[in-house]
XYZ file of N, CA, C and O in Angstrom:
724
model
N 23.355 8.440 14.105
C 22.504 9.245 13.267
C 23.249 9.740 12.042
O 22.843 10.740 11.450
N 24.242 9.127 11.671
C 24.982 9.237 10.288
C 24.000 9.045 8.996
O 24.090 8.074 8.244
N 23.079 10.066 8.843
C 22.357 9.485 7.622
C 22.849 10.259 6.546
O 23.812 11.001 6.741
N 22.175 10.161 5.150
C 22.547 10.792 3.906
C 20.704 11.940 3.625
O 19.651 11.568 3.109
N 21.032 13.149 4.164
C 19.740 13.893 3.772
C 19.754 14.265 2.820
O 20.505 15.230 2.676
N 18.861 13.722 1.383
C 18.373 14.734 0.458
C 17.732 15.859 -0.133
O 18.129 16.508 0.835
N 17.200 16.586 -0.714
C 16.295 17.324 -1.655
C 16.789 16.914 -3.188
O 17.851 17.124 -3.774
N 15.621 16.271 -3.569
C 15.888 15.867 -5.077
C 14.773 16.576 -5.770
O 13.666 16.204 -5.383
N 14.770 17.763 -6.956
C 13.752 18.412 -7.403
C 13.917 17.508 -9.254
O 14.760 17.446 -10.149
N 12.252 16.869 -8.922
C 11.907 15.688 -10.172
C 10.866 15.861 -11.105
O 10.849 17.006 -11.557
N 9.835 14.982 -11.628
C 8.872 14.981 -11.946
C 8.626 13.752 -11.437
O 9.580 13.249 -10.845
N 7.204 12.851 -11.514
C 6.487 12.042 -11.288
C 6.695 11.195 -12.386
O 6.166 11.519 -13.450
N 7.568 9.864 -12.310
C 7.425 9.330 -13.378
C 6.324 7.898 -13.202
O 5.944 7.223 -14.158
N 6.036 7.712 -12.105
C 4.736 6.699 -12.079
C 3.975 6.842 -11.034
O 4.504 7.178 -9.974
N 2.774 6.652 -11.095
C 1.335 6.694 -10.421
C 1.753 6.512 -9.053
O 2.840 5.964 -8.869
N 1.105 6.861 -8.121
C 1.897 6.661 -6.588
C 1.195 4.885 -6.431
O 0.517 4.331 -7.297
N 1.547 4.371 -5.282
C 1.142 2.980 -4.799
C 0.687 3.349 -3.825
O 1.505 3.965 -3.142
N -0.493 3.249 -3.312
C -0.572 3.326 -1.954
C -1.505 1.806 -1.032
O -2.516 1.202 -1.388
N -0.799 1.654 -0.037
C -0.899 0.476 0.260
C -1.032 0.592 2.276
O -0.186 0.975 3.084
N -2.340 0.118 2.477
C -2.774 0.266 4.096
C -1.895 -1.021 4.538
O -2.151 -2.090 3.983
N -0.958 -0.971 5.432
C -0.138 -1.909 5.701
C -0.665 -2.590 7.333
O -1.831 -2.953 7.493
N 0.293 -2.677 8.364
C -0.441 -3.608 9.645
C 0.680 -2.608 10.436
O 0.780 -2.640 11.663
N 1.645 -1.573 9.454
C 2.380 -0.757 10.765
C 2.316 0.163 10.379
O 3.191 0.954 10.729
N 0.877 0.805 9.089
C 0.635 1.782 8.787
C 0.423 2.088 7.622
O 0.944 1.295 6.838
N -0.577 3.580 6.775
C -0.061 3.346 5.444
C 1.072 4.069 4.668
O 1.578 5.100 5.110
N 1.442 3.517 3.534
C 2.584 3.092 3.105
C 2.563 3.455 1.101
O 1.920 2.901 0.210
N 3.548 4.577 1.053
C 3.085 4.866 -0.683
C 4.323 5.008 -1.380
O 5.292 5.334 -0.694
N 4.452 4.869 -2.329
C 5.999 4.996 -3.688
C 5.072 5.051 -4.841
O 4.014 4.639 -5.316
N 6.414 6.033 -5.054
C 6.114 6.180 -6.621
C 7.829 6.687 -6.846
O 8.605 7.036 -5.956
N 8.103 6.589 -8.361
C 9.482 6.547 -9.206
C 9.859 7.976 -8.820
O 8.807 8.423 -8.363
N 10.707 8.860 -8.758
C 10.978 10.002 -9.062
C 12.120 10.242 -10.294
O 13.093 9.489 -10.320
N 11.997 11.169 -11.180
C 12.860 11.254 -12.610
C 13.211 12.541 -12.545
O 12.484 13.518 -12.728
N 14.974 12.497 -12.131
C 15.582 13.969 -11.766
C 16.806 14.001 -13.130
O 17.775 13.284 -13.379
N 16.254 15.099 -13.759
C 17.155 14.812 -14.877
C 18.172 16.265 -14.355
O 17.768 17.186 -13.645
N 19.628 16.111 -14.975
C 20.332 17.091 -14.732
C 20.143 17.879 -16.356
O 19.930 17.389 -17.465
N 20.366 19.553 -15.812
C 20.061 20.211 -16.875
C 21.391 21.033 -17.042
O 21.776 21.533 -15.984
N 22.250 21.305 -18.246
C 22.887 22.513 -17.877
C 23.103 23.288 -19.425
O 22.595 22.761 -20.415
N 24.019 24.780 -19.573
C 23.849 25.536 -20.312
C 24.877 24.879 -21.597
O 26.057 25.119 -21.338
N 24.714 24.197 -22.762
C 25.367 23.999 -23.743
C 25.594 25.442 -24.709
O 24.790 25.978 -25.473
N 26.878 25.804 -24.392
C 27.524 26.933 -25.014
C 27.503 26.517 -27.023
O 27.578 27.301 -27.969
N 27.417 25.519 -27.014
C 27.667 25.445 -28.607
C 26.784 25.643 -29.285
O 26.724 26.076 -30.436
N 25.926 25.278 -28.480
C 23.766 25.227 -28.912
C 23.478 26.444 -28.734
O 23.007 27.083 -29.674
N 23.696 27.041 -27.491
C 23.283 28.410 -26.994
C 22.202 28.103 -26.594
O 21.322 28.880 -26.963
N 21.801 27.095 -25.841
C 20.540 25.901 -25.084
C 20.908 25.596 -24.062
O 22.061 25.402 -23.678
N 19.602 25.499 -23.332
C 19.592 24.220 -22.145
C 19.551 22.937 -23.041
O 19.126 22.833 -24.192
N 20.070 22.038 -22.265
C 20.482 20.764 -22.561
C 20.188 19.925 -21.453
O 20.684 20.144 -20.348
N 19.044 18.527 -21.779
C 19.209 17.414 -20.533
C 20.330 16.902 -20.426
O 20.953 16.686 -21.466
N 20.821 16.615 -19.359
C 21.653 15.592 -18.984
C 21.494 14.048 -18.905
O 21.046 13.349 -19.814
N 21.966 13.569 -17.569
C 21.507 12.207 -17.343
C 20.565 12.476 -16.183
O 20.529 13.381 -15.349
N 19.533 11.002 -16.476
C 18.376 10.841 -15.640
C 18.334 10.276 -14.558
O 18.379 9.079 -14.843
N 18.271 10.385 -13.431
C 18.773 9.539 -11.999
C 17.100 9.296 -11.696
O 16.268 10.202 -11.743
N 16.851 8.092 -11.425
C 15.344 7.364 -11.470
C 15.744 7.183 -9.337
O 16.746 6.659 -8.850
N 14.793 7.695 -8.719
C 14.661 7.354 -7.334
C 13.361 6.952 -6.994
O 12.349 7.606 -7.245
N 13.405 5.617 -6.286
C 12.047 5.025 -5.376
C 11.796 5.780 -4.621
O 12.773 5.818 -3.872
N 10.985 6.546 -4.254
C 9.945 7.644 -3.087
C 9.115 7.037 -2.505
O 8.054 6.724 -3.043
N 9.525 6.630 -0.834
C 8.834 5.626 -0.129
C 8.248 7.183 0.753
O 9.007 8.118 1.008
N 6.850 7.156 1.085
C 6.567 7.461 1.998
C 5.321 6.810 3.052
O 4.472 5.992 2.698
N 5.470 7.425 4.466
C 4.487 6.680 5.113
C 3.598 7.417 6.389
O 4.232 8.291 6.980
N 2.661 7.246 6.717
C 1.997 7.168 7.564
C 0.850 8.460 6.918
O -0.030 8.149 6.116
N 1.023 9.823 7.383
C -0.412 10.523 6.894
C 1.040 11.065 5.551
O 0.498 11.717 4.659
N 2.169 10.956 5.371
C 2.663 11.780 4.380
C 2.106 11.037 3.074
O 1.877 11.579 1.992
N 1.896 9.381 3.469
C 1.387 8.262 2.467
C 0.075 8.845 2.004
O -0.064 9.206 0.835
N -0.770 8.932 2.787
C -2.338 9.424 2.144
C -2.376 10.437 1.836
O -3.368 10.691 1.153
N -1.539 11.460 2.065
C -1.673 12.831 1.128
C -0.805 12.568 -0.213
O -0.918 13.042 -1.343
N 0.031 11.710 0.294
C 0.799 12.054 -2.015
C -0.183 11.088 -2.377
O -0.207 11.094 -3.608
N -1.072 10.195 -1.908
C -1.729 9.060 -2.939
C -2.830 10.092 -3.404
O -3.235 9.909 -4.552
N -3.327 11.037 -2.775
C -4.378 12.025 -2.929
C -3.747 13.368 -3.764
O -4.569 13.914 -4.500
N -2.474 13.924 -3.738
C -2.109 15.085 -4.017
C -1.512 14.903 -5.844
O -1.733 15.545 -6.871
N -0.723 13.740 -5.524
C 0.500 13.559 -6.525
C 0.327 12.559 -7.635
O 0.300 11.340 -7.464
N 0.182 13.349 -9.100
C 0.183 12.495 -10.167
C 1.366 12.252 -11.114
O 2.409 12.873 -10.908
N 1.302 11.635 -11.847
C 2.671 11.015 -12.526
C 2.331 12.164 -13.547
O 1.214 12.254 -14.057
N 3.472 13.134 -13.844
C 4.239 14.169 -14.816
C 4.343 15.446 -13.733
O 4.814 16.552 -13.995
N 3.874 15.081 -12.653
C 3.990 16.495 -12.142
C 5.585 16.855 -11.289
O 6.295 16.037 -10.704
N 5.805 18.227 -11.449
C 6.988 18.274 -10.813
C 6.856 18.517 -9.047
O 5.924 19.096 -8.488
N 8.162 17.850 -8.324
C 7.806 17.700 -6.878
C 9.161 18.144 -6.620
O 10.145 18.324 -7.339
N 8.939 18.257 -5.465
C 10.474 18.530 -4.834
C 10.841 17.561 -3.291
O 10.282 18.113 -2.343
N 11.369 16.706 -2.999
C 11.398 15.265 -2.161
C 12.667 15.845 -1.153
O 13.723 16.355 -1.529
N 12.200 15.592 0.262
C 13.025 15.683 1.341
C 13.286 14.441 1.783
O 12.261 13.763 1.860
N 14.307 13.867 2.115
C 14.565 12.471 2.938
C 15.704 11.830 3.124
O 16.781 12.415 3.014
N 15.602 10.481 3.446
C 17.084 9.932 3.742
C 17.283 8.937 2.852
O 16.674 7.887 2.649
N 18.596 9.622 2.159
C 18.783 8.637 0.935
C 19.534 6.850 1.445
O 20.133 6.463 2.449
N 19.184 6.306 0.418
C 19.612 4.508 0.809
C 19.475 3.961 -0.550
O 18.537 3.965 -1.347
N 21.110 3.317 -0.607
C 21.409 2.239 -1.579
C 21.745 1.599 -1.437
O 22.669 1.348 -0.663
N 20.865 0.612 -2.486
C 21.613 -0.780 -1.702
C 21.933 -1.734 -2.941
O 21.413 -1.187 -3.914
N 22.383 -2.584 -3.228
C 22.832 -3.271 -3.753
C 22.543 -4.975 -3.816
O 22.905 -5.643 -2.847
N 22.040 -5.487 -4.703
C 21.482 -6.330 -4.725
C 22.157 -7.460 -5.671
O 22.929 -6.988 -6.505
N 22.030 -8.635 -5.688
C 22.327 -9.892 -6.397
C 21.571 -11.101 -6.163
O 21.644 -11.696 -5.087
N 20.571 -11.640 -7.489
C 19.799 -12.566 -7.491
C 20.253 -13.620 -8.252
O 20.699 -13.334 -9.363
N 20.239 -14.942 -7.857
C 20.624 -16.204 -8.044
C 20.043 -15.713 -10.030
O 19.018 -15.122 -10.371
N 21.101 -16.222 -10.858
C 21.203 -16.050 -12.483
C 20.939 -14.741 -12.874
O 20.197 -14.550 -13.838
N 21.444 -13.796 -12.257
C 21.039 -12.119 -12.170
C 22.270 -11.389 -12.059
O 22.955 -11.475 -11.040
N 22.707 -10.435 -13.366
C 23.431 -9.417 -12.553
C 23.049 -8.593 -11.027
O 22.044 -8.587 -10.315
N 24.153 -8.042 -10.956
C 23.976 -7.120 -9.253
C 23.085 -6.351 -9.945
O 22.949 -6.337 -11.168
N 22.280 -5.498 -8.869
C 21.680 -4.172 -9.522
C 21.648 -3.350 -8.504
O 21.715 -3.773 -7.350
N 21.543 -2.096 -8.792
C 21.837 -1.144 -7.595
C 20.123 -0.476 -7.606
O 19.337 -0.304 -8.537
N 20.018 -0.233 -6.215
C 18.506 0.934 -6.516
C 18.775 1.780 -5.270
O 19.196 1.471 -4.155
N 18.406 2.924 -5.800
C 18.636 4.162 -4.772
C 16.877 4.813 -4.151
O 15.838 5.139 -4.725
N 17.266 4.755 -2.920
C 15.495 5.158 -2.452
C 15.594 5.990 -1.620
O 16.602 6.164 -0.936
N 14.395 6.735 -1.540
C 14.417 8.101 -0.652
C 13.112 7.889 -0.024
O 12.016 7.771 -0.573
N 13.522 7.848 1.670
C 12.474 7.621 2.905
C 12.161 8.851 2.874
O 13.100 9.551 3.253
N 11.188 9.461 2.569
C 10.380 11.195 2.407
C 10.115 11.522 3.573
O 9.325 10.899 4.283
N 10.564 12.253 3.822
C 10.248 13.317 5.389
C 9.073 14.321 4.608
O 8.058 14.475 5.287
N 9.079 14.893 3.517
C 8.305 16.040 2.725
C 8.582 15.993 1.667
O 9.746 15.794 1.321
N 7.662 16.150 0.878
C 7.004 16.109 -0.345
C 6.088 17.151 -0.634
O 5.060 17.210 0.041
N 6.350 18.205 -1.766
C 5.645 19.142 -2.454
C 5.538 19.444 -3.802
O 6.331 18.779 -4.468
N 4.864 20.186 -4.436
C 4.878 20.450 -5.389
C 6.003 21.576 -6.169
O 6.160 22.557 -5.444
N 6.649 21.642 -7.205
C 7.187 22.668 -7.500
C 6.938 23.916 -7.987
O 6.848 24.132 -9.196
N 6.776 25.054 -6.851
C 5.996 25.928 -7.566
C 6.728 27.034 -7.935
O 6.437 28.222 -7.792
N 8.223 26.265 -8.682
C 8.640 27.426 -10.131
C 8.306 26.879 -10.958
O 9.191 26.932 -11.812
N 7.476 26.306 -11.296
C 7.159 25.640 -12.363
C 5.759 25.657 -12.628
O 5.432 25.240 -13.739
N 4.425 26.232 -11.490
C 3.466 25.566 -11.752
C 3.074 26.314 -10.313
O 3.794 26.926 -9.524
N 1.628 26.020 -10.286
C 0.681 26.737 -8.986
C 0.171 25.200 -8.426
O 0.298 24.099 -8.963
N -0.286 25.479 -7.481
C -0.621 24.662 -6.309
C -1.510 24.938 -5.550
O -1.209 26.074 -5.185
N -3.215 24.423 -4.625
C -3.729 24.893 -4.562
C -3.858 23.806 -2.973
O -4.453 22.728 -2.952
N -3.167 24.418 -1.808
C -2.740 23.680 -0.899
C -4.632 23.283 -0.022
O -5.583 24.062 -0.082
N -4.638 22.236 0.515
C -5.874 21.706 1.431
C -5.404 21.099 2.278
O -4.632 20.166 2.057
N -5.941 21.679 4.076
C -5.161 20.992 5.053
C -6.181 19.658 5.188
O -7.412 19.624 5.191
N -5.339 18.733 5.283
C -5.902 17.081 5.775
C -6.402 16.867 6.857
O -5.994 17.562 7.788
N -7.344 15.949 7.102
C -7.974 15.736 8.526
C -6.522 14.957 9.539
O -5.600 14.879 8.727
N -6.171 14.554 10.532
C -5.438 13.946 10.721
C -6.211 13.189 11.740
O -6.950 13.526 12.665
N -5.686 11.758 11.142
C -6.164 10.359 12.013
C -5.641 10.738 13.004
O -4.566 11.311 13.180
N -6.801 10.255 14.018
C -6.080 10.204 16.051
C -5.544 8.282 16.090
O -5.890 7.153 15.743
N -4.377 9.144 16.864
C -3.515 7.633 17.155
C -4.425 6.834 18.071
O -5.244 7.226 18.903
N -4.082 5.662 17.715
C -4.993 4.553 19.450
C -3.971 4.751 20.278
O -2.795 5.049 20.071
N -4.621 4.530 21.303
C -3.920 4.771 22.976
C -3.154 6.120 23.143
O -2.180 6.175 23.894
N -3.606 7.251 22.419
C -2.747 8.393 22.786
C -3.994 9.126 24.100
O -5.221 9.195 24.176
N -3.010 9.493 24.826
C -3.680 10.106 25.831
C -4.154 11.292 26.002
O -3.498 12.320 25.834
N -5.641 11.228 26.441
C -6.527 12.793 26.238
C -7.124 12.469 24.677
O -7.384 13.539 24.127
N -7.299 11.767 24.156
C -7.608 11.349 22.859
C -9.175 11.179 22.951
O -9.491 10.727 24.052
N -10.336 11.429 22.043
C -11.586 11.110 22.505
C -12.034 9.947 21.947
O -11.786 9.925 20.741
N -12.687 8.813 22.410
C -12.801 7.524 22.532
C -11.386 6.777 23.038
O -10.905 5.726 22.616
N -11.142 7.210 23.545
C -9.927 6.130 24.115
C -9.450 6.306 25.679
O -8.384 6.506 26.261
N -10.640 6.147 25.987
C -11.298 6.341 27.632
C -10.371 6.684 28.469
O -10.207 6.028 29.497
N -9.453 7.984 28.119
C -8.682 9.064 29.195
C -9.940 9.921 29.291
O -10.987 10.039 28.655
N -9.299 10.541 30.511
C -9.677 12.000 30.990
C -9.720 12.852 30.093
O -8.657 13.277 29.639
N -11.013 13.344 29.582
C -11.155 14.513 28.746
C -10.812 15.903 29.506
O -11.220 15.964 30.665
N -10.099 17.050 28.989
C -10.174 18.079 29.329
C -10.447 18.868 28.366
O -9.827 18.889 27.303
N -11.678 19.796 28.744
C -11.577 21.062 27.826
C -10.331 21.860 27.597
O -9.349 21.683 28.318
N -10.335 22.719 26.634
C -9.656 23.448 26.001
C -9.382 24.736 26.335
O -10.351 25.418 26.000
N -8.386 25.516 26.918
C -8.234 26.393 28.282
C -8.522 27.926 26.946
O -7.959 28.116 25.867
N -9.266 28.489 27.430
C -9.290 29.805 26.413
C -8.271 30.551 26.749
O -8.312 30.953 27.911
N -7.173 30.941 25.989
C -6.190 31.558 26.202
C -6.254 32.666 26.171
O -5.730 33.488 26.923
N -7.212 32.879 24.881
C -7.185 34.301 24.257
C -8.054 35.243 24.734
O -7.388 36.278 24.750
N -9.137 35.483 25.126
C -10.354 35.553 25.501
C -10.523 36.064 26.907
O -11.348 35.277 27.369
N -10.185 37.028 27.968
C -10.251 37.007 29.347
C -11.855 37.197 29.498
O -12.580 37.897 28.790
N -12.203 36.425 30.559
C -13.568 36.568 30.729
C -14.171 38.061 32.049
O -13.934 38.317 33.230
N -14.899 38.599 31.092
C -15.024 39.724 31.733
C -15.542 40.147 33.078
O -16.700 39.770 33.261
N -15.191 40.596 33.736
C -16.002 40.845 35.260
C -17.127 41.601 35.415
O -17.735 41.463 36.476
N -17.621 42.508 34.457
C -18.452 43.579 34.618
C -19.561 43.112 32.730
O -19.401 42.375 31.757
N -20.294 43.838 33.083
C -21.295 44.469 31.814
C -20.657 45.181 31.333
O -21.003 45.225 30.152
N -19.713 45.960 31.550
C -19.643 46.819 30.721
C -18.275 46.234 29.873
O -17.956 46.343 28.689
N -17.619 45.565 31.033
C -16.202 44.747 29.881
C -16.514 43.757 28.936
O -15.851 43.384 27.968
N -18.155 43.189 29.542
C -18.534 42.114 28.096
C -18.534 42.798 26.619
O -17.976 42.653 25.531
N -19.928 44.001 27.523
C -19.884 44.625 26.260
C -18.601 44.815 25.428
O -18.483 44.070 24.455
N -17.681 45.656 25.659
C -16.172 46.178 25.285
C -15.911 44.640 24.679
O -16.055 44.818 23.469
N -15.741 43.855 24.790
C -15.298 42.589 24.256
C -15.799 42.292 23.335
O -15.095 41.848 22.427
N -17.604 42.427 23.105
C -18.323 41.971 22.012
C -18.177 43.020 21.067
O -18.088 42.696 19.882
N -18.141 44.078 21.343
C -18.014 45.291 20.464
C -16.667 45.253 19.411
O -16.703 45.714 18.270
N -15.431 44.586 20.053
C -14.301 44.428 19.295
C -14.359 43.386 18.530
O -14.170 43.429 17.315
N -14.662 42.217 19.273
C -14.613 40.826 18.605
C -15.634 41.528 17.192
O -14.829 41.580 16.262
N -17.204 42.136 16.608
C -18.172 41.782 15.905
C -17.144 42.675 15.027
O -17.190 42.404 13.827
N -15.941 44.002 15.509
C -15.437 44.401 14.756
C -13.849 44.094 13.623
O -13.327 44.596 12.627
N -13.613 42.952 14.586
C -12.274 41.838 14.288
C -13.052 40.981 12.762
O -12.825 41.164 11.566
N -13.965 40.075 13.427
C -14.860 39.719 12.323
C -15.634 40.239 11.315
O -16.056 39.404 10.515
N -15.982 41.554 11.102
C -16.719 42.379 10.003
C -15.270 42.414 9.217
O -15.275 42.529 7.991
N -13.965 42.307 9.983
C -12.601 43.022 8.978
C -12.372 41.946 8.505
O -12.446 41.952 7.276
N -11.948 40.350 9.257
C -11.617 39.564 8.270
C -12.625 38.800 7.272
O -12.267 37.979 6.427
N -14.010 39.235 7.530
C -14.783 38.680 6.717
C -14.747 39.690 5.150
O -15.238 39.351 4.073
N -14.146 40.741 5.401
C -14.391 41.560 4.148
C -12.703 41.470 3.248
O -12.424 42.027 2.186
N -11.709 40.498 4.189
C -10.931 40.412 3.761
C -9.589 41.217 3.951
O -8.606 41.234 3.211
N -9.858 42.029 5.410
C -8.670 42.814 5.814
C -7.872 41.958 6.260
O -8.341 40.820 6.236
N -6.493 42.075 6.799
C -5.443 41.435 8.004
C -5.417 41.869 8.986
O -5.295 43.040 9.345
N -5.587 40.512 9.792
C -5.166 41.935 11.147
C -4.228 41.547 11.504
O -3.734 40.420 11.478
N -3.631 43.251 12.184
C -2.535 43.778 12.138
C -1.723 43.080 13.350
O -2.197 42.768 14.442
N -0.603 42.933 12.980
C 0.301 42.418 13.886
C 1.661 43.307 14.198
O 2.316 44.065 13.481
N 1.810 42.875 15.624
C 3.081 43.873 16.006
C 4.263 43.320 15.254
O 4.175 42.111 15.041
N 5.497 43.994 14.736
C 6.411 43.599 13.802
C 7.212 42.540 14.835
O 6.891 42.664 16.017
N 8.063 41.670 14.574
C 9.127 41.014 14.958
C 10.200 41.933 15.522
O 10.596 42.942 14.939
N 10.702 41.446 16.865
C 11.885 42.213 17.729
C 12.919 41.469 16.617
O 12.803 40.370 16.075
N 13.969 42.490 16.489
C 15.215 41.796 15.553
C 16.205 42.100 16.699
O 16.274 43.119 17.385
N 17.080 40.792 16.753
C 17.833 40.995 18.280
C 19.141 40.736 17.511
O 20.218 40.743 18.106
């Protein structure tokens, strides 16, 4: 497990690819990480040099950047870096550096973001899955003790209509603080 983990914070320098493959889907796009630093003579920021990285990602991380991520926007890329080195018959060598994305976001010192959770595809043959003829089990109410009496329903409905009048008007509810050990 000797890998090389990155965070490279870029912009989008081309349109993502996204591509339904036969071991899943499958998306890249360029990333353009320029180095910046303070030129004392200018009394400026100053670009540096531009390091261009391939951003492979796959499976549901693929269908959310083909949906999320456009070319100029700034991102910030988690993954495992890989270079490799190449030589084609009447071709110099060429080197290309690529980053297998574990996570992908937007940069939000730079810019707002307006997050939407994704549906997530059900795997085939995962078990307890619906259509994929396991044993269904309901869903154990954790939260919820079911009351023994009339009068504990009541007490239950009376809190719950008052839990919901608060977060519908936009209160929090309150939580006990964190033990610091």
């Amino acid at each position: 497990m000797n890998e090389t983990i990155v965070c490279a914070v870029g912009n989008v320098a081309t349109q993502p690819v996204y591509r339904e493959l036969a071991s899943g889907p499958s998306a890249r796009f360029r990333l353009a990480v320029t180095a910046r630093y303070w030129d004392r003579e200018k009394n400026a920021w100053t670009d540096g040099h531009t390091n261009f990285f391939t951003v492979w990602a796959n499976r549901q991380l693929a269908a959310n950047v083909a949906t999320s991520v456009s070319v100029g926007e700034p991102v910030i890329v988690q993954g495992r870096l890989k270079v490799r080195t190449e030589t084609r018959e009447g071709q110099q060598a060429w080197t290309s550096a690529d980053i297998d994305a574990v996570a992908i976001g937007h940069d939000l010192s730079r810019g707002t973001a307006a997050f939407r959770r994704s549906v997530r595809t059900e795997q085939p043959g995962a078990p307890g899955m619906p259509g994929m003829g396991a044993a269904q089990q309901p869903e154990p109410n954790w939260e919820t003790p079911v009351p023994d009496t009339a009068a504990e329903a009541a007490a239950v409905a009376s809190v719950a209509s008052v839990a919901s009048v608060g977060e519908a008007a936009g209160a929090k509810p309150e939580r006990e603080p964190a033990a610091v050990t």
